[in-house]
CSV table of C-alpha atoms in Angstrom, one decimal:
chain,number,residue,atom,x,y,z
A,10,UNK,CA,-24.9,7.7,-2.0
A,11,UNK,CA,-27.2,4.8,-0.8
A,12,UNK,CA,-26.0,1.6,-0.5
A,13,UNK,CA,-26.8,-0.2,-3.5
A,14,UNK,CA,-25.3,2.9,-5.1
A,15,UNK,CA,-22.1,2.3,-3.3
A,16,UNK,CA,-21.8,-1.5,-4.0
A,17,UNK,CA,-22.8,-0.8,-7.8
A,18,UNK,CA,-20.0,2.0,-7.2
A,19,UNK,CA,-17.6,-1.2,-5.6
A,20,UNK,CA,-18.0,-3.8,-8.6
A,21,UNK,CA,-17.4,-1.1,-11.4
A,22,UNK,CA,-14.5,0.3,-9.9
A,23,UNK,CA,-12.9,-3.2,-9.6
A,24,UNK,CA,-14.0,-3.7,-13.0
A,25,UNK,CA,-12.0,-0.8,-14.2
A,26,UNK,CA,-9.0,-1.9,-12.6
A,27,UNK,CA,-9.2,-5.5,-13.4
A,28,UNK,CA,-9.3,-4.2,-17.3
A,29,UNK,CA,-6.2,-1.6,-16.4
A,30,UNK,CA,-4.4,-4.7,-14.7
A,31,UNK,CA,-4.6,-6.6,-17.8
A,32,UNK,CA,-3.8,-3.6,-20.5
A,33,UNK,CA,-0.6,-3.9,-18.6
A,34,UNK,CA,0.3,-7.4,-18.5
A,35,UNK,CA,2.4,-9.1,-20.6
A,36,UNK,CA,1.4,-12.6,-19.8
A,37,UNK,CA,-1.5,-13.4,-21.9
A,38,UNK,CA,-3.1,-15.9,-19.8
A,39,UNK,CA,-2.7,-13.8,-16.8
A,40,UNK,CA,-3.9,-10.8,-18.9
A,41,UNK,CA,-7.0,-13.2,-19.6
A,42,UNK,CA,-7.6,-13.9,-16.1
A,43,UNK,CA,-7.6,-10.3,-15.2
A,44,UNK,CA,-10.3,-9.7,-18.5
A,45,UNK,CA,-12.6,-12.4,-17.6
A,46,UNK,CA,-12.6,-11.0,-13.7
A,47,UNK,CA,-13.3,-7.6,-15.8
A,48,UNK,CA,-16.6,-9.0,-16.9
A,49,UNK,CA,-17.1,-11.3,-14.0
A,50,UNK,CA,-17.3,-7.8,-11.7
A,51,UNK,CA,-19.1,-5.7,-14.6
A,52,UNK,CA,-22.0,-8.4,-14.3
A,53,UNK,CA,-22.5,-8.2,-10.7
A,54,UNK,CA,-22.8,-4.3,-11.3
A,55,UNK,CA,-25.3,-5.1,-14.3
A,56,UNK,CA,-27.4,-7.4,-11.9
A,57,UNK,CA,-27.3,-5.2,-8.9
A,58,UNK,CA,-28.8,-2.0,-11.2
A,59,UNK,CA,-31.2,-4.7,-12.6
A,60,UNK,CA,-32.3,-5.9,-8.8
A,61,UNK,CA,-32.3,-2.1,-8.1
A,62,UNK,CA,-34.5,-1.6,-10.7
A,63,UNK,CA,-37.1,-3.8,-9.1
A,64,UNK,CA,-37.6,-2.5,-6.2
A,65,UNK,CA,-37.9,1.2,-7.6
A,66,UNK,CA,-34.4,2.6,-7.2
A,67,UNK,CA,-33.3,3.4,-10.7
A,68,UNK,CA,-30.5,4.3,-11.6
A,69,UNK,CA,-27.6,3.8,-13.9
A,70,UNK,CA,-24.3,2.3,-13.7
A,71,UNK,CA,-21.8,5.0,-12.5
A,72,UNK,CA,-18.3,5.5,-14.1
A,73,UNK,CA,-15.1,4.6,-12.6
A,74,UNK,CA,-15.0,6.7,-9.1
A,75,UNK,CA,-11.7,9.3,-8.5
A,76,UNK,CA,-10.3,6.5,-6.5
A,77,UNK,CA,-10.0,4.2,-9.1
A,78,UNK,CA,-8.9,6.5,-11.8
A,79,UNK,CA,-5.7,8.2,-9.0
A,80,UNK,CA,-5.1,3.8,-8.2
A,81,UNK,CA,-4.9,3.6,-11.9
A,82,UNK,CA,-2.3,6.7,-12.2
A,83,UNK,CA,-0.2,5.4,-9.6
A,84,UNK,CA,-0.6,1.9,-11.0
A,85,UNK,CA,1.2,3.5,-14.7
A,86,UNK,CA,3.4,5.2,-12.8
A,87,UNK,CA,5.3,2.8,-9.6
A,88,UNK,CA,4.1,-0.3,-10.8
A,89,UNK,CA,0.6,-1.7,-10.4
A,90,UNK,CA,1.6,-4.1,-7.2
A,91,UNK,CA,-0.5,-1.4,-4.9
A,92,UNK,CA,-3.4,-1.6,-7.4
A,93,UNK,CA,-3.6,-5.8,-6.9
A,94,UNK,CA,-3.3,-5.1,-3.0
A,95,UNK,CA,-6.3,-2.4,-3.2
A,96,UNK,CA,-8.2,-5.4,-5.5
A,97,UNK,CA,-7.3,-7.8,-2.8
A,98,UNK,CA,-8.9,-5.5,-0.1
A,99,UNK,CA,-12.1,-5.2,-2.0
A,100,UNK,CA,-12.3,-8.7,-2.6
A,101,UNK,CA,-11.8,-9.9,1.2
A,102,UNK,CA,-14.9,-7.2,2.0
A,103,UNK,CA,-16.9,-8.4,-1.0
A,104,UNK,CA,-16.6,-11.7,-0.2
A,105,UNK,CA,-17.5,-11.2,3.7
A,106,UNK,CA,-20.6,-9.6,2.9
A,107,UNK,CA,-21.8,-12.3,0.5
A,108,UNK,CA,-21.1,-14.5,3.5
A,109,UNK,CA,-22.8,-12.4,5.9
A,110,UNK,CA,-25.9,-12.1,3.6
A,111,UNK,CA,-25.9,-15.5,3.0
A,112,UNK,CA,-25.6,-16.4,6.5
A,113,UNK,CA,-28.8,-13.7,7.4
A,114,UNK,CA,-30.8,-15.3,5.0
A,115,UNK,CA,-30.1,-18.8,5.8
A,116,UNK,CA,-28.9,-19.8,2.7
A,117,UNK,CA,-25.8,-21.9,3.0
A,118,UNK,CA,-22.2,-21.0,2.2
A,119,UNK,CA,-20.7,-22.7,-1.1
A,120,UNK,CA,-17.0,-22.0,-0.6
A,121,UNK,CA,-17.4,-20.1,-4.0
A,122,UNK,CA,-17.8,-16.9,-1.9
A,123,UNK,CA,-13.9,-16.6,-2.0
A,124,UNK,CA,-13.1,-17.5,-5.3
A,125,UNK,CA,-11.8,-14.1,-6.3
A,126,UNK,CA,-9.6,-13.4,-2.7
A,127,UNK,CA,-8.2,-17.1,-4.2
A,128,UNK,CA,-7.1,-15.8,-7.5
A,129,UNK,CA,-5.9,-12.7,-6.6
A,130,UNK,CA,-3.6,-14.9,-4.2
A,131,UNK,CA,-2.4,-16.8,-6.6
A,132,UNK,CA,-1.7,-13.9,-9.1
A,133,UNK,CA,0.0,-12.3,-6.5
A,134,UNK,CA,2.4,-14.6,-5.5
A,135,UNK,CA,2.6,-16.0,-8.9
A,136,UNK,CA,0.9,-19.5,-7.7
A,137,UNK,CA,1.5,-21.3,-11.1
A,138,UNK,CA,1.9,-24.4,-12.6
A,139,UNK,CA,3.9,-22.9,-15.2
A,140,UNK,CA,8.0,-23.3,-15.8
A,141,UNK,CA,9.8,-22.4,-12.8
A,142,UNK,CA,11.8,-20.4,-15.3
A,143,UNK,CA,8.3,-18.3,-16.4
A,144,UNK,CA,7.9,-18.7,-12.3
A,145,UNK,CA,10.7,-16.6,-11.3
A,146,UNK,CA,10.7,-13.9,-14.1
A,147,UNK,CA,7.0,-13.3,-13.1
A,148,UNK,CA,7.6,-12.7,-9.8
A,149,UNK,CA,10.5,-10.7,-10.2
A,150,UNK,CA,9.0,-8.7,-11.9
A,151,UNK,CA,6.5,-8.0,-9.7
A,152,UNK,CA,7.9,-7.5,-7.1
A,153,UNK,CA,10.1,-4.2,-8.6
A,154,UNK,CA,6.8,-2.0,-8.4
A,155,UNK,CA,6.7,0.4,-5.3
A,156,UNK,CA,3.6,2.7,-5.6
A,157,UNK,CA,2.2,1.0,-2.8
A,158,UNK,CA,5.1,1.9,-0.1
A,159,UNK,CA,6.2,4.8,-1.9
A,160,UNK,CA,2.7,6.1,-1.7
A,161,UNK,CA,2.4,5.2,2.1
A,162,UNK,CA,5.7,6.6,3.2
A,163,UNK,CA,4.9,9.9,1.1
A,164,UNK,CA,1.5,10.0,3.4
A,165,UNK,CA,2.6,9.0,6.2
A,166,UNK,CA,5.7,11.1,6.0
A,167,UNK,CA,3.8,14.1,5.0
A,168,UNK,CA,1.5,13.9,8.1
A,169,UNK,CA,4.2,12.9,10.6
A,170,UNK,CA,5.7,16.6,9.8
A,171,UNK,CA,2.5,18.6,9.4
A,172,UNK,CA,1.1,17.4,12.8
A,173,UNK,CA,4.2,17.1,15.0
A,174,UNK,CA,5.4,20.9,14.0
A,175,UNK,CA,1.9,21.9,13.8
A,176,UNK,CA,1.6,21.1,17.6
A,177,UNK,CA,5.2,22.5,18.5
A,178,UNK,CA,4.5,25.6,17.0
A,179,UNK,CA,1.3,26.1,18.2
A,180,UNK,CA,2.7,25.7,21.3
A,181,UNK,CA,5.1,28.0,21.6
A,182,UNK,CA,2.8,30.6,19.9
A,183,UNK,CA,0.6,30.1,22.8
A,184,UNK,CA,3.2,31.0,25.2
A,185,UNK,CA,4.1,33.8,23.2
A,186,UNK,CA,0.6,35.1,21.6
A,187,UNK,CA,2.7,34.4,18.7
A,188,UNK,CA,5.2,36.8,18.9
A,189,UNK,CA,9.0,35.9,19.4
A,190,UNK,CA,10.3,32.8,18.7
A,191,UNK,CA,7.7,30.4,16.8
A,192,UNK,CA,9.6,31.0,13.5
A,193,UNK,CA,12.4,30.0,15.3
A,194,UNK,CA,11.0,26.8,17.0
A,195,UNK,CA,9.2,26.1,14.1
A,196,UNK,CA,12.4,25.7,11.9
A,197,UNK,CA,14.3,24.1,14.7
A,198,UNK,CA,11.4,21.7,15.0
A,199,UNK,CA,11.0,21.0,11.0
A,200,UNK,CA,14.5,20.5,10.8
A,201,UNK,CA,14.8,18.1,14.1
A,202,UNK,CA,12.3,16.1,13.0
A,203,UNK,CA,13.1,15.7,9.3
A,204,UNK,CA,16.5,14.9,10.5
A,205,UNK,CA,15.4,12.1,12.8
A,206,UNK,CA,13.4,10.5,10.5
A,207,UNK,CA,15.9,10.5,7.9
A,208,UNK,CA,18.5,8.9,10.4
A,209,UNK,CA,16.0,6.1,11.7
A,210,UNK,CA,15.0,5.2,7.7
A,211,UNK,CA,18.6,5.2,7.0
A,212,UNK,CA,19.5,3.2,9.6
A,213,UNK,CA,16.3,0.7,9.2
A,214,UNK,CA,17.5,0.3,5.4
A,215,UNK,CA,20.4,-0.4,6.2
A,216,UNK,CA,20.4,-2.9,9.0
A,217,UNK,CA,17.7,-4.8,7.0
A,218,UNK,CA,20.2,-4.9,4.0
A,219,UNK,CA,22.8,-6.4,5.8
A,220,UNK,CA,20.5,-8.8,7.5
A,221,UNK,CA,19.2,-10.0,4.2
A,222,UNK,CA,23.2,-10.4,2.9
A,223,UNK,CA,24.0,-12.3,5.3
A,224,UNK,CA,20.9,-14.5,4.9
A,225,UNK,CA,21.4,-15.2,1.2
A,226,UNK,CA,25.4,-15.3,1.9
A,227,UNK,CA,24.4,-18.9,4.6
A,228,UNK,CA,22.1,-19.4,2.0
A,229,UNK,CA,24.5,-19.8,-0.9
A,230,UNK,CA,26.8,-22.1,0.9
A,231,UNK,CA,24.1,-24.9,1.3
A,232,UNK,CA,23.6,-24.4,-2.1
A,233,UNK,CA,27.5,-25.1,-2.5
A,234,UNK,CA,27.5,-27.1,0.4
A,235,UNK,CA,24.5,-29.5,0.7
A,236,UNK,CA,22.6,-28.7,-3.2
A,237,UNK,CA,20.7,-32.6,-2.7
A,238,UNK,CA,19.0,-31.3,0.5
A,239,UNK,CA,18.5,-27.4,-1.4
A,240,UNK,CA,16.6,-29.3,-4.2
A,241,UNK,CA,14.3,-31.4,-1.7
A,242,UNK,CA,13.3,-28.0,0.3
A,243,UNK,CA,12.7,-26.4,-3.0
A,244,UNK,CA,9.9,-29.6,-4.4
A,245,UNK,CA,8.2,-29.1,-1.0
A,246,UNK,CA,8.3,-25.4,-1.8
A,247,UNK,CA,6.1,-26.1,-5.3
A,248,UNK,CA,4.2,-29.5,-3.6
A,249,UNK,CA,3.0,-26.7,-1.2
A,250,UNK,CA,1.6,-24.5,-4.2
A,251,UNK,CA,0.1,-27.5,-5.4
A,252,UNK,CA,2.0,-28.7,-8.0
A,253,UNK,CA,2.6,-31.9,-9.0
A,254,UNK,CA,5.1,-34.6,-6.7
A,255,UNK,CA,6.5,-35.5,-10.3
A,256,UNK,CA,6.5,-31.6,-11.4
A,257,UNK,CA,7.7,-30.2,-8.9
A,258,UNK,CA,10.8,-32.6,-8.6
A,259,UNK,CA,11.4,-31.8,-12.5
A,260,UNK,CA,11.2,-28.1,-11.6
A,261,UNK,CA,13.5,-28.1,-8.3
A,262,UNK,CA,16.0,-30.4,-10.8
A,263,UNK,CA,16.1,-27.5,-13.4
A,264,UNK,CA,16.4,-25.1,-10.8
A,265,UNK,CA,19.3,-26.3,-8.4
A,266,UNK,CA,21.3,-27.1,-11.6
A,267,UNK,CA,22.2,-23.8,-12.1
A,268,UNK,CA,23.6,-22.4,-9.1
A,269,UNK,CA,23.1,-18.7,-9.1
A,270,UNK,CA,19.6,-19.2,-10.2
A,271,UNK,CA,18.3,-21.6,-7.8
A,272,UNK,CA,20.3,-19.0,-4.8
A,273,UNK,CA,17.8,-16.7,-6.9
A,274,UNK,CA,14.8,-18.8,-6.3
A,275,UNK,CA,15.6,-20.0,-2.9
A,276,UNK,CA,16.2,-16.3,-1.0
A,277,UNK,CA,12.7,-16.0,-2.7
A,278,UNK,CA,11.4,-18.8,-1.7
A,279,UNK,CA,12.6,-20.0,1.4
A,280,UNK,CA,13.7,-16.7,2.9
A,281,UNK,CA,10.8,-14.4,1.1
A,282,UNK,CA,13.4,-12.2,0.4
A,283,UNK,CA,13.6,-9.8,-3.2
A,284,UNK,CA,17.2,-10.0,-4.0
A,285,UNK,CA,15.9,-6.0,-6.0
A,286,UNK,CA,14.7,-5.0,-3.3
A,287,UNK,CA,18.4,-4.7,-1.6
A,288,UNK,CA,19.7,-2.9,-4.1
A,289,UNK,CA,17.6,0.1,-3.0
A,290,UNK,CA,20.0,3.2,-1.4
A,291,UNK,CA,19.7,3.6,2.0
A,292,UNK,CA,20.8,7.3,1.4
A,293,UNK,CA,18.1,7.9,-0.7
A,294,UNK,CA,15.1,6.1,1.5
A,295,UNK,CA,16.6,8.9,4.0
A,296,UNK,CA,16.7,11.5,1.7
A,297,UNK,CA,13.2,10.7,0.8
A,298,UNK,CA,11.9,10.4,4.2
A,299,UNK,CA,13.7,14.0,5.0
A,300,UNK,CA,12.0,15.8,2.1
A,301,UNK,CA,7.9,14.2,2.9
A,302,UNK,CA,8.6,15.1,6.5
A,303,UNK,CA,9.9,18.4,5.8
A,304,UNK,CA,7.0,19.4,3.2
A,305,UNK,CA,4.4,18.5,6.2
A,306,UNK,CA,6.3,20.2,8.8
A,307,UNK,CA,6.8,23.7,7.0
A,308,UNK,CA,2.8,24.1,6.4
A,309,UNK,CA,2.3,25.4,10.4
A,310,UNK,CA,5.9,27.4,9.9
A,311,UNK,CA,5.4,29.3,6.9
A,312,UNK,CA,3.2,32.6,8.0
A,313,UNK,CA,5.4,33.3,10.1
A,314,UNK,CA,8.0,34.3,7.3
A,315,UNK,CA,5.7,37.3,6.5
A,316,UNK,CA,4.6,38.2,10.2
A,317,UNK,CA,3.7,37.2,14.1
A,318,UNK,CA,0.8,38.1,15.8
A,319,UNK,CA,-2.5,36.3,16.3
A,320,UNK,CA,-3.5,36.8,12.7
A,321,UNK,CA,-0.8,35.0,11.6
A,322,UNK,CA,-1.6,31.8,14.0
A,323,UNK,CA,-5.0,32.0,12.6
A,324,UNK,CA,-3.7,31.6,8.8
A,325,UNK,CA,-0.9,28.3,10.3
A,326,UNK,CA,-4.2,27.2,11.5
A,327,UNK,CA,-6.0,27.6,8.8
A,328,UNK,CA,-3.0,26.2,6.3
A,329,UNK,CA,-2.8,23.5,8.6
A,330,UNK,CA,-5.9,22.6,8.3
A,331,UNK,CA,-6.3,22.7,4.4
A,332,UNK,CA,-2.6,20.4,4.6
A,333,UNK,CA,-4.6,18.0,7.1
A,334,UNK,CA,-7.8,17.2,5.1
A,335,UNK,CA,-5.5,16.5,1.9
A,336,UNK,CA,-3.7,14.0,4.0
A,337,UNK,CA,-6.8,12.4,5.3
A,338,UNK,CA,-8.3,11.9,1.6
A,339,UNK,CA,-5.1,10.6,0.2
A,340,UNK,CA,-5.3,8.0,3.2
A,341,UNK,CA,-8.6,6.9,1.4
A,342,UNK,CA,-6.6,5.3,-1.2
A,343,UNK,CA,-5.9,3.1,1.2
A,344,UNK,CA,-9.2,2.4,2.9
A,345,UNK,CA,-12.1,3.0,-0.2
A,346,UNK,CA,-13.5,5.4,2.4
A,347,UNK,CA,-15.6,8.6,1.8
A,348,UNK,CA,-13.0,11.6,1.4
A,349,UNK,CA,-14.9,14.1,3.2
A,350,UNK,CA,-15.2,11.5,6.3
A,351,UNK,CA,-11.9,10.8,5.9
A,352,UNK,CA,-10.2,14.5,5.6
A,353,UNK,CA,-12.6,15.8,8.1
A,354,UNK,CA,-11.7,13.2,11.1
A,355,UNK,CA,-7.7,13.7,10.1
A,356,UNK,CA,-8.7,18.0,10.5
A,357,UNK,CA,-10.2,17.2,13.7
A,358,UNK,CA,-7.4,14.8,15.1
A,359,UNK,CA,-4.9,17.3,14.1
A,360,UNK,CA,-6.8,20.7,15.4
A,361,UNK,CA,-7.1,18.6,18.5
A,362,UNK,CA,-3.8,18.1,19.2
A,363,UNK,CA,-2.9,21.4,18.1
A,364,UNK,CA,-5.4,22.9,20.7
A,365,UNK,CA,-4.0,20.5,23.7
A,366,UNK,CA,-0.5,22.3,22.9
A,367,UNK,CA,-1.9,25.9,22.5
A,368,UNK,CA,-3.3,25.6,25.6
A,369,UNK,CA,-0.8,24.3,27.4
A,370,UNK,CA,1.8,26.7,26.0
A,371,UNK,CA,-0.8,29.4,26.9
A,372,UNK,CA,-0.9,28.3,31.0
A,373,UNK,CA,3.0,28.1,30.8
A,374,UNK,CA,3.2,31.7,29.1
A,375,UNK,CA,1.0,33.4,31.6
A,376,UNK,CA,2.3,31.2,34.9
A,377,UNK,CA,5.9,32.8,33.1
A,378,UNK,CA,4.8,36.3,32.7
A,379,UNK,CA,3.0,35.8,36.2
């Protein structure tokens, strides 16, 4: 794909998941916004074919890429809070080569050139001059989608387990030609691993919740204590968002009048904490984390369930391998980047260290047998 093909490629896939973004909002004004960037983005793809066109490279607009249809998936699925934070990537690299093109052809910089990172930011973090009652259920609500961290962890998990095992057991099958033992270390290693990982999640859940308790527990007794002084912080909170003096006072007043709400909106607002966000299980982030490390980590392990022998390292290679490249174009979500680019560099990372440990299991095997 040539450039113009990629950046046509760019706009219509933000297009697609602008209109997504705004079949699923219930706020009609922010389901507007999200229409109006729709056609904002489907323009810029309209003039870039047209502009194309000119200089002889026809072609048509594309349809919505893979990547924008799995983002859209995910989006129906967890929540589409990782689908705004994809948006917001695009936009911050949209908008820097518009700068960088302006700047090359000496044209001068308007300000406009980040328009879109703007409203994204404000959609985002709910920036509103609405009610600060319409203010807190918005961003409640976003803020209960997880497709964006569930899908990292799931990745990241995933390859942590593939990779470390893959290198432990190719290892010890290099010390062994692959004979005795590597089902053995490969299981012991799998279930090390997965074990660890579940114990540091578990215990990073957990300390954070506690943390956070105690946070909104001070937090509460200002309220209680000191509610005058609450209030004040809060109108600086919504001066700061560019509200009003006048507004904002009105809107901290309706807020620190009811106790339990404005603890809401304060841990929120003052402390960036998600008050949902705590009630997550620490057992089951652990759980999680013991499962996506233990799915990577059995890829290298399981020919040797039907055999040993150098056939058999070739076919944990080769599984390993296949495992590997999925990883790397799933990571693609994440970074827009080409799939095969991608899944090869994350097959040639892995094979690498895989090799390093082959090797060195090899020197120890014969200096051993020696």
């Amino acid at each position: 794909m040539n450039k113009a093909a990629a950046s046509v490629q760019t706009e219509i896939d933000a297009a697609y998941l602008y209109s997504q973004l705004a079949a699923a909002e219930d706020n009609e004004t922010i389901a507007s916004i999200y229409q109006q960037m729709a056609a904002i983005e489907r323009s810029h793809a309209d003039g870039m074919v047209a502009k194309a066109k000119e200089k002889g490279e026809a072609f048509e607009l594309p349809s919505p890429s893979w990547r924008a249809k799995t983002l859209n998936r995910i989006g129906k699925l967890f929540g589409y809070e990782y689908v705004l934070d994809s948006l917001m990537q695009t936009e911050k690299v949209l908008a820097f080569k518009q700068s960088s093109d302006k700047v090359q052809q000496n044209i001068p910089l308007s300000g406009a050139e980040n328009n879109h990172v703007k409203i994204l930011k404000n959609l985002i973090g709910a920036d509103s001059k609405i009610s600060s009652e319409k203010l807190t259920s918005l961003e409640g609500r976003r803020h209960k989608s997880v497709g964006g961290n569930a899908l990292r962890a799931a990745v990241l998990g995933a390859n942590d387990g593939l990779v470390s095992n893959m290198s432990l057991v190719m290892g010890v099958a290099g010390a062994t030609n692959g004979e005795t033992g590597v089902l053995l270390a490969g299981l012991a290693g799998l279930l090390a691993g997965a074990l660890s990982m579940a114990l540091g999640e578990w215990i990073s859940v957990k300390s954070s919740q506690e943390l956070y308790e105690r946070q909104m527990a001070l937090e509460m007794e200002e309220i209680e204590n000191n509610p005058e002084t609450e209030m004040k912080e809060l109108q600086l909170i919504y001066m700061a968002k560019g509200i009003p003096a006048e507004q904002a006072e009105q809107m901290a007043k309706e807020v620190i009048s009811n106790p339990s709400h404005a603890h809401e909106v304060l841990i929120k607002e003052e402390l960036g904490i998600n008050a949902e966000e705590l009630r997550g299980s620490a057992w089951t982030a652990a759980i999680a984390s013991f499962v996506l490390f233990a799915i990577g980590a059995v890829i290298p392990v399981a020919p040797f369930f039907f055999g040993t022998g150098f056939t058999f390292i070739i076919w944990s290679i080769g599984l390993s391998a296949v495992g590997l490249f999925l990883i790397g174009a799933a990571i693609t979500l994440f970074t827009g980047k080409s799939i095969w680019s991608s899944g090869f560099r994350q097959v040639l990372f892995g094979l690498a260290a895989a090799a390093i440990t082959f090797g060195i299991g090899k020197l120890i095997g014969v200096n051993i047998a020696g």
